[in-house]
Amino acid sequence: MTADSELTELTDWQRELRVHFPIITAHPEMAYLDSAATSQKPRAVLDAVQTYLTTTNANAGRGSYPWANHTTALVERTRQRVKEFLGDPEPGRSRVHFTSGTTEGLRTVARDWLPGHLADGDEILVPFADHRANLDPWLEAQRLLARQGVTVHLRELPYQEPSGDYDHRALAGVIGPRTRFVAVTHIHHVYGGDMNVQRIRDAVGPHVPICLDAAQSIGHLPVSVDRLDVDFVVFSGHKALALPGSGAVWARNASERGPEFRPGGWNGTPNTVGITSLEAALDWLDAAGTDRIARWTTALTARLTEGLRRLLPYEILGCQASLAVGSTVQRRHGIVTFRHRDIPSDDLGFILYDHGFMVRADNLCQAGTDKRDGSVRVSVHVYNTVEEIDRLLTVLATLE
Ligand code: PMP
């Protein structure tokens, strides 16, 4: 199926869903194209928050009166909801720990679980050009262990230029008998490509725990831990239609792959409003269908990529050749990042805003880069339209 026929088939479905987003319909003159930074929220999420705060707001796990009991039940129910949303085949064994987002989630794995799993001389495989959130915590864990006299080696998960995929062929050279842990990203926040987690699993074998940064996949495409053989899935609610400050770590707790993930200690009051919003967002996403959301956003990005490729001054970052809908090599999910040959990316960001487009323009928090590596990132969600993409291409063409 081509991108255009995909878009035609889903047009009515998308039109109905777009009106669920009050901020989008209130600003028809603006195109919000920065969903990889944070998503907009459907009315159902806003209503759930309003209802919670005006009917049963209380602390969780502390009171014995109905509002408190309701809140405690809400937190536990949402834990189960996250497992269900992820297609968890063993919800009795796994664990969901709420965090403020992906950054805190990855740090929790690095701080509360990883050190107890590593011995002197062990190696962990981490990506050096993913989001900083997926590098800094592993460096911190290494430093923490070093202070205890335990030396852990960080091996770089190699990248393939210019596709932005992990270099699966070079992987064999960095995996060894002491490889004890791998951190990977599901959908790359700059290149937009699916990072082929299954191929990483095949390369490292069945016994090495894998932690998946799913910040750009949860809420954008179906994510099933029944199919993805990983041990941790970490995500941010705010990128998946819920409120900022809501996120989670899902841990498989497969005993053969290390100790149980049980973040210990006193966690304090949970973000019950965020958790309320997360439950409503997951319900909304399931009702809309993450498979259809993925088809829509993938087709929009394919259209944008194809259009950009015809405009000479632009260089697209990441995979060029396999962007088409239906590609089995490496699909681009909802993100297209590019540069103009002559216009600095910061300037391009301002120019696009003047034309009604909100995009991201800087180094995109990518580890190992700085401001000089600036680019413009366009990222879409279910509320974005074909008309917005075509309008953007028209404006970009005038800047040749
Ligand atoms: N990982 C990836 C791939 C991301 O895109 C982001 C957010 N841009 C993060 C981690 C960090 O997410 P948060 O800021 O919600 O903690």
Coordinates of N, CA, C and O in Angstrom, one line a residue, residues 195-336:
M195 N 14.5 0.9 15.6 CA 15.9 0.5 15.9 C 16.1 -1.1 15.9 O 17.1 -1.6 16.3
N196 N 15.1 -1.8 15.5 CA 15.2 -3.2 15.3 C 15.7 -4.0 16.6 O 16.7 -4.6 16.6
V197 N 14.9 -3.8 17.6 CA 15.3 -4.4 18.9 C 15.5 -5.9 18.8 O 16.3 -6.5 19.4
Q198 N 14.6 -6.6 18.0 CA 14.7 -8.0 17.8 C 16.1 -8.5 17.3 O 16.7 -9.5 17.8
R199 N 16.7 -7.6 16.5 CA 18.0 -8.0 16.0 C 19.1 -7.8 17.1 O 20.1 -8.6 17.1
I200 N 18.8 -6.9 18.0 CA 19.8 -6.8 19.1 C 19.6 -8.0 20.0 O 20.6 -8.6 20.5
R201 N 18.4 -8.4 20.2 CA 18.2 -9.6 21.0 C 18.8 -10.8 20.4 O 19.5 -11.6 21.1
D202 N 18.7 -11.0 19.1 CA 19.3 -12.1 18.4 C 20.8 -12.1 18.6 O 21.4 -13.1 18.7
A203 N 21.4 -10.9 18.5 CA 22.8 -10.7 18.6 C 23.3 -11.0 20.0 O 24.4 -11.7 20.2
V204 N 22.6 -10.6 21.0 CA 23.2 -10.8 22.4 C 22.8 -12.1 23.0 O 23.4 -12.5 24.0
G205 N 21.8 -12.7 22.4 CA 21.4 -14.0 23.0 C 20.3 -13.9 24.0 O 20.0 -12.8 24.4
P206 N 19.8 -15.0 24.5 CA 18.6 -15.0 25.4 C 18.8 -14.5 26.8 O 17.8 -14.3 27.5
H207 N 20.1 -14.5 27.3 CA 20.2 -14.3 28.7 C 20.6 -12.9 29.2 O 20.7 -12.6 30.4
V208 N 20.8 -12.0 28.2 CA 21.2 -10.6 28.6 C 20.0 -9.7 28.7 O 19.2 -9.6 27.7
P209 N 19.8 -9.0 29.8 CA 18.7 -8.1 29.9 C 18.8 -6.9 29.0 O 19.9 -6.4 28.8
I210 N 17.7 -6.5 28.4 CA 17.6 -5.4 27.5 C 16.6 -4.4 28.1 O 15.5 -4.7 28.4
C211 N 17.1 -3.1 28.1 CA 16.2 -2.0 28.6 C 15.8 -1.2 27.4 O 16.7 -0.7 26.6
L212 N 14.5 -1.0 27.2 CA 14.1 -0.3 26.0 C 13.6 1.1 26.3 O 12.6 1.2 27.1
D213 N 14.2 2.1 25.7 CA 13.7 3.5 25.8 C 12.5 3.6 24.8 O 12.8 3.7 23.6
A214 N 11.3 3.6 25.3 CA 10.1 3.6 24.4 C 9.5 4.9 24.4 O 8.3 5.0 24.1
A215 N 10.2 6.0 24.7 CA 9.7 7.3 24.7 C 9.0 7.7 23.4 O 7.9 8.4 23.4
Q216 N 9.5 7.3 22.3 CA 8.9 7.7 21.0 C 8.0 6.6 20.4 O 7.6 6.8 19.2
S217 N 7.8 5.6 21.1 CA 6.9 4.5 20.5 C 5.6 4.3 21.2 O 4.6 4.2 20.6
I218 N 5.6 4.4 22.6 CA 4.4 4.3 23.3 C 3.4 5.4 22.9 O 3.8 6.6 23.0
G219 N 2.2 5.0 22.5 CA 1.2 6.0 22.1 C 1.3 6.3 20.6 O 0.5 7.1 20.1
H220 N 2.3 5.8 19.9 CA 2.5 6.1 18.5 C 2.3 4.9 17.6 O 2.0 5.0 16.5
L221 N 2.6 3.7 18.2 CA 2.5 2.5 17.5 C 2.2 1.3 18.5 O 2.5 1.5 19.7
P222 N 1.7 0.2 18.0 CA 1.5 -0.9 19.0 C 2.9 -1.3 19.5 O 3.8 -1.5 18.8
V223 N 2.9 -1.5 20.9 CA 4.2 -2.0 21.5 C 3.7 -3.2 22.3 O 2.9 -3.0 23.3
S224 N 4.2 -4.3 22.0 CA 3.8 -5.5 22.7 C 5.0 -6.2 23.3 O 6.0 -6.6 22.6
V225 N 5.0 -6.4 24.6 CA 6.1 -7.1 25.3 C 6.0 -8.6 25.1 O 6.9 -9.3 25.5
D226 N 4.9 -9.0 24.5 CA 4.8 -10.4 24.1 C 5.7 -10.7 22.9 O 6.2 -11.8 22.7
R227 N 5.8 -9.7 22.1 CA 6.6 -9.8 20.8 C 8.0 -9.3 21.0 O 8.9 -9.8 20.4
L228 N 8.2 -8.2 21.7 CA 9.5 -7.6 21.9 C 10.1 -8.3 23.1 O 9.6 -8.2 24.3
D229 N 11.2 -9.0 22.9 CA 11.8 -9.7 24.0 C 12.8 -8.8 24.8 O 14.0 -9.0 24.7
V230 N 12.2 -7.9 25.5 CA 13.0 -7.0 26.3 C 12.6 -7.1 27.8 O 11.6 -7.7 28.1
D231 N 13.4 -6.6 28.7 CA 13.2 -6.7 30.1 C 12.6 -5.5 30.8 O 12.0 -5.6 31.8
F232 N 12.9 -4.3 30.2 CA 12.4 -3.1 30.7 C 11.8 -2.3 29.6 O 12.5 -2.2 28.5
V233 N 10.6 -1.7 29.8 CA 10.1 -0.7 28.8 C 9.9 0.5 29.6 O 9.1 0.5 30.6
V234 N 10.5 1.6 29.1 CA 10.4 2.9 29.9 C 9.8 4.0 29.0 O 10.2 4.1 27.8
F235 N 8.8 4.7 29.5 CA 8.2 5.7 28.7 C 7.7 6.9 29.5 O 7.6 6.8 30.7
S236 N 7.3 7.9 28.7 CA 6.8 9.2 29.3 C 5.3 9.3 28.9 O 5.0 9.2 27.7
G237 N 4.5 9.5 29.9 CA 3.0 9.7 29.6 C 2.8 10.9 28.7 O 1.9 10.9 27.8
H238 N 3.6 12.0 28.9 CA 3.3 13.2 28.2 C 3.5 13.1 26.7 O 2.9 13.9 25.9
K239 N 4.2 12.1 26.2 CA 4.4 11.9 24.8 C 3.3 11.0 24.3 O 3.2 10.8 23.1
A240 N 2.5 10.5 25.2 CA 1.5 9.5 24.8 C 0.1 10.0 25.2 O -0.7 9.3 25.7
L241 N -0.1 11.3 25.0 CA -1.4 12.0 25.2 C -1.8 12.2 26.7 O -2.8 12.8 27.0
A242 N -0.9 11.8 27.6 CA -1.2 12.0 29.1 C -0.5 13.3 29.5 O 0.2 14.0 28.7
L243 N -0.6 13.6 30.8 CA 0.0 14.9 31.3 C 1.5 14.7 31.6 O 2.0 13.6 31.8
P244 N 2.2 15.8 31.6 CA 3.7 15.7 32.0 C 3.7 15.2 33.4 O 2.8 15.5 34.2
G245 N 4.8 14.6 33.7 CA 5.0 14.1 35.1 C 4.4 12.7 35.3 O 4.5 12.1 36.4
S246 N 3.9 12.1 34.2 CA 3.4 10.7 34.3 C 4.2 9.8 33.4 O 4.4 10.1 32.2
G247 N 4.8 8.8 34.0 CA 5.5 7.9 33.1 C 5.7 6.6 33.9 O 5.2 6.4 35.0
A248 N 6.3 5.6 33.2 CA 6.4 4.3 33.9 C 7.6 3.5 33.4 O 8.1 3.7 32.3
V249 N 8.0 2.6 34.3 CA 8.9 1.5 33.9 C 8.1 0.2 34.1 O 7.6 0.0 35.1
W250 N 8.1 -0.5 33.0 CA 7.6 -1.9 33.1 C 8.8 -2.8 33.1 O 9.7 -2.7 32.3
A251 N 8.7 -3.7 34.1 CA 9.8 -4.7 34.2 C 9.3 -6.1 34.1 O 8.3 -6.5 34.8
R252 N 9.9 -6.9 33.2 CA 9.4 -8.3 33.0 C 9.6 -9.1 34.2 O 8.9 -10.0 34.5
N253 N 10.8 -8.9 34.9 CA 11.1 -9.7 36.1 C 11.3 -11.2 35.7 O 10.8 -12.1 36.4
A254 N 12.0 -11.4 34.6 CA 12.3 -12.8 34.2 C 13.5 -13.2 35.1 O 14.5 -12.6 35.0
S255 N 13.3 -14.2 35.9 CA 14.3 -14.5 36.9 C 15.6 -14.9 36.3 O 16.7 -14.6 36.9
E256 N 15.6 -15.5 35.1 CA 16.9 -15.9 34.6 C 17.7 -14.8 34.0 O 18.9 -14.9 33.6
R257 N 17.1 -13.6 34.0 CA 17.9 -12.4 33.5 C 18.2 -11.4 34.6 O 18.3 -10.2 34.4
G258 N 18.3 -11.9 35.8 CA 18.7 -11.0 36.9 C 17.7 -10.8 38.0 O 16.7 -11.4 38.0
P259 N 18.1 -10.0 39.0 CA 17.2 -9.8 40.2 C 15.9 -9.2 39.8 O 15.8 -8.6 38.7
E260 N 15.0 -9.3 40.7 CA 13.7 -8.7 40.5 C 13.8 -7.2 40.5 O 14.6 -6.7 41.3
F261 N 13.1 -6.5 39.7 CA 13.1 -5.0 39.7 C 12.0 -4.6 40.8 O 10.8 -4.8 40.6
R262 N 12.5 -4.1 41.9 CA 11.6 -3.7 43.0 C 12.1 -2.4 43.5 O 12.8 -2.4 44.6
P263 N 11.9 -1.3 42.8 CA 12.5 -0.1 43.3 C 12.1 0.1 44.8 O 10.9 0.1 45.1
G264 N 13.1 0.2 45.6 CA 12.8 0.2 47.0 C 12.6 1.5 47.6 O 12.6 2.6 47.0
G265 N 12.5 1.5 48.9 CA 12.5 2.8 49.7 C 11.2 3.5 49.6 O 10.2 3.0 49.0
W266 N 11.1 4.6 50.2 CA 9.9 5.4 50.4 C 9.7 6.3 49.1 O 10.6 7.1 48.9
N267 N 8.7 6.1 48.4 CA 8.5 6.8 47.2 C 7.7 8.1 47.3 O 7.7 8.9 46.4
G268 N 7.1 8.3 48.4 CA 6.3 9.5 48.6 C 5.0 9.5 47.8 O 4.6 8.5 47.3
T269 N 4.4 10.6 47.8 CA 3.1 10.7 47.2 C 3.2 10.5 45.6 O 3.9 11.2 45.0
P270 N 2.4 9.6 45.1 CA 2.5 9.4 43.6 C 1.7 10.6 42.9 O 0.9 11.2 43.5
N271 N 2.1 10.7 41.7 CA 1.4 11.8 40.9 C 0.0 11.3 40.4 O -0.2 10.8 39.3
T272 N -0.9 11.4 41.4 CA -2.2 10.7 41.1 C -3.0 11.4 39.9 O -3.7 10.8 39.2
V273 N -2.7 12.7 39.7 CA -3.4 13.4 38.6 C -2.8 12.9 37.3 O -3.5 12.6 36.3
G274 N -1.4 12.7 37.3 CA -0.8 12.2 36.1 C -1.2 10.8 35.8 O -1.4 10.4 34.7
I275 N -1.4 10.0 36.9 CA -1.8 8.6 36.7 C -3.2 8.5 36.2 O -3.5 7.7 35.3
T276 N -4.0 9.4 36.7 CA -5.4 9.5 36.1 C -5.4 9.8 34.6 O -6.1 9.2 33.8
S277 N -4.5 10.7 34.3 CA -4.4 11.1 32.8 C -3.9 10.0 32.0 O -4.3 9.8 30.9
L278 N -3.0 9.2 32.6 CA -2.4 8.1 31.9 C -3.4 7.0 31.6 O -3.5 6.5 30.5
E279 N -4.2 6.7 32.6 CA -5.3 5.7 32.4 C -6.2 6.2 31.2 O -6.5 5.4 30.3
A280 N -6.6 7.4 31.3 CA -7.5 7.9 30.3 C -6.8 7.9 28.9 O -7.5 7.6 27.9
A281 N -5.6 8.3 28.9 CA -4.8 8.3 27.6 C -4.7 6.9 27.0 O -4.9 6.7 25.8
L282 N -4.4 5.9 27.8 CA -4.3 4.5 27.3 C -5.6 4.0 26.8 O -5.7 3.4 25.7
D283 N -6.7 4.4 27.5 CA -8.0 4.0 27.0 C -8.3 4.7 25.7 O -8.8 4.0 24.8
W284 N -8.0 5.9 25.6 CA -8.2 6.7 24.3 C -7.4 6.0 23.2 O -7.9 5.8 22.1
L285 N -6.2 5.7 23.4 CA -5.3 5.2 22.4 C -5.8 3.8 22.0 O -5.8 3.5 20.8
D286 N -6.2 3.0 22.9 CA -6.7 1.7 22.5 C -8.0 1.8 21.7 O -8.2 1.0 20.7
A287 N -8.8 2.7 22.1 CA -10.1 2.9 21.3 C -9.8 3.4 19.9 O -10.4 3.0 18.9
A288 N -8.8 4.3 19.8 CA -8.5 4.8 18.5 C -7.8 3.8 17.6 O -7.9 3.7 16.4
G289 N -7.0 3.0 18.3 CA -6.2 1.9 17.6 C -4.8 2.4 17.3 O -4.6 3.2 16.4
T290 N -3.8 1.9 18.1 CA -2.4 2.3 17.9 C -1.9 1.8 16.5 O -1.0 2.5 15.9
D291 N -2.5 0.7 16.0 CA -2.1 0.3 14.7 C -2.5 1.3 13.6 O -1.7 1.7 12.7
R292 N -3.7 1.9 13.7 CA -4.1 2.9 12.8 C -3.4 4.2 13.0 O -3.0 4.9 12.0
I293 N -3.1 4.5 14.2 CA -2.3 5.8 14.5 C -0.9 5.6 13.8 O -0.5 6.5 13.1
A294 N -0.3 4.5 13.9 CA 1.0 4.2 13.3 C 0.9 4.3 11.8 O 1.8 4.9 11.1
R295 N -0.2 3.8 11.2 CA -0.3 3.8 9.8 C -0.4 5.3 9.3 O 0.1 5.7 8.3
W296 N -1.2 6.0 10.0 CA -1.4 7.4 9.7 C -0.1 8.2 9.8 O 0.3 8.9 8.8
T297 N 0.5 8.1 10.9 CA 1.7 9.0 11.1 C 2.9 8.5 10.2 O 3.6 9.3 9.7
T298 N 3.0 7.2 9.9 CA 4.0 6.7 9.1 C 3.8 7.2 7.6 O 4.7 7.6 6.9
A299 N 2.5 7.2 7.2 CA 2.2 7.7 5.9 C 2.4 9.2 5.8 O 2.9 9.7 4.7
L300 N 2.1 10.0 6.8 CA 2.4 11.4 6.8 C 3.9 11.7 6.7 O 4.3 12.5 5.9
T301 N 4.7 10.9 7.4 CA 6.1 11.1 7.4 C 6.7 10.7 6.0 O 7.7 11.3 5.5
A302 N 6.1 9.6 5.5 CA 6.6 9.2 4.1 C 6.3 10.3 3.1 O 7.1 10.6 2.2
R303 N 5.1 10.9 3.2 CA 4.8 12.0 2.3 C 5.7 13.2 2.4 O 6.2 13.7 1.4
L304 N 6.0 13.5 3.7 CA 6.9 14.6 3.9 C 8.3 14.3 3.4 O 9.0 15.1 2.8
T305 N 8.8 13.1 3.7 CA 10.1 12.7 3.2 C 10.3 12.7 1.7 O 11.2 13.2 1.2
E306 N 9.3 12.1 1.1 CA 9.3 12.1 -0.4 C 9.3 13.5 -0.9 O 10.1 13.8 -1.9
G307 N 8.5 14.4 -0.3 CA 8.5 15.8 -0.8 C 9.8 16.5 -0.6 O 10.3 17.2 -1.4
L308 N 10.4 16.3 0.6 CA 11.7 16.9 0.9 C 12.8 16.5 0.0 O 13.7 17.2 -0.3
R309 N 12.7 15.2 -0.3 CA 13.8 14.7 -1.2 C 13.9 15.4 -2.6 O 14.9 15.4 -3.2
R310 N 12.7 15.9 -2.9 CA 12.7 16.6 -4.2 C 13.2 18.1 -4.1 O 13.4 18.8 -5.1
L311 N 13.4 18.6 -2.9 CA 13.8 19.9 -2.7 C 15.3 20.0 -2.4 O 15.8 19.5 -1.3
L312 N 16.1 20.5 -3.3 CA 17.5 20.3 -3.3 C 18.3 20.8 -2.1 O 19.2 20.2 -1.6
P313 N 17.9 22.0 -1.5 CA 18.7 22.5 -0.4 C 18.6 21.7 0.9 O 19.3 22.0 1.9
Y314 N 17.7 20.7 0.9 CA 17.5 20.0 2.2 C 18.2 18.7 2.3 O 18.3 17.9 1.3
E315 N 18.8 18.5 3.5 CA 19.5 17.2 3.7 C 18.6 16.5 4.8 O 18.4 17.1 5.9
I316 N 18.2 15.3 4.5 CA 17.4 14.6 5.5 C 18.3 13.7 6.3 O 19.2 13.1 5.8
L317 N 18.2 13.8 7.7 CA 19.0 13.0 8.5 C 18.4 11.6 8.6 O 17.2 11.4 8.7
G318 N 19.3 10.6 8.7 CA 18.8 9.2 8.9 C 18.5 8.5 7.6 O 18.8 9.0 6.6
C319 N 17.9 7.4 7.8 CA 17.7 6.5 6.7 C 16.9 7.2 5.5 O 15.9 7.8 5.7
Q320 N 17.4 7.0 4.3 CA 16.8 7.6 3.1 C 16.0 6.6 2.3 O 15.0 6.9 1.7
A321 N 16.5 5.4 2.3 CA 16.1 4.5 1.2 C 14.9 3.7 1.6 O 14.2 3.1 0.7
S322 N 14.6 3.5 2.9 CA 13.6 2.5 3.2 C 12.5 3.2 4.0 O 12.0 2.7 5.0
L323 N 12.0 4.3 3.5 CA 11.0 5.1 4.3 C 9.6 4.8 3.9 O 8.7 5.2 4.6
A324 N 9.4 4.0 2.8 CA 8.1 3.8 2.3 C 7.2 3.1 3.3 O 7.7 2.2 4.1
V325 N 6.0 3.3 3.3 CA 5.0 2.6 4.1 C 5.1 1.1 3.6 O 5.3 0.8 2.5
G326 N 5.2 0.2 4.6 CA 5.3 -1.2 4.2 C 6.7 -1.7 4.1 O 7.0 -2.9 4.0
S327 N 7.7 -0.8 4.3 CA 9.1 -1.2 4.3 C 9.3 -2.1 5.4 O 8.9 -1.9 6.5
T328 N 10.0 -3.2 5.1 CA 10.3 -4.2 6.2 C 11.7 -3.9 6.7 O 12.1 -4.6 7.6
V329 N 12.4 -3.0 6.1 CA 13.8 -2.8 6.5 C 13.8 -1.9 7.7 O 14.2 -2.4 8.8
Q330 N 13.4 -0.7 7.6 CA 13.4 0.2 8.7 C 12.4 1.2 8.5 O 12.6 2.2 7.7
R331 N 11.3 1.2 9.2 CA 10.2 2.2 9.0 C 10.5 3.4 9.8 O 11.1 3.4 10.9
R332 N 10.2 4.5 9.2 CA 10.3 5.8 9.9 C 9.0 6.1 10.5 O 7.9 6.1 9.9
H333 N 9.0 6.3 11.8 CA 7.7 6.5 12.5 C 7.6 8.0 13.0 O 8.1 8.4 14.0
G334 N 6.8 8.7 12.3 CA 6.3 10.0 12.8 C 7.4 11.1 12.9 O 7.0 12.2 13.4
I335 N 8.6 10.9 12.5 CA 9.7 11.9 12.8 C 10.5 12.1 11.5 O 10.9 11.1 10.9
V336 N 10.6 13.3 11.1 CA 11.5 13.6 10.0 C 12.4 14.8 10.4 O 11.9 15.9 10.8

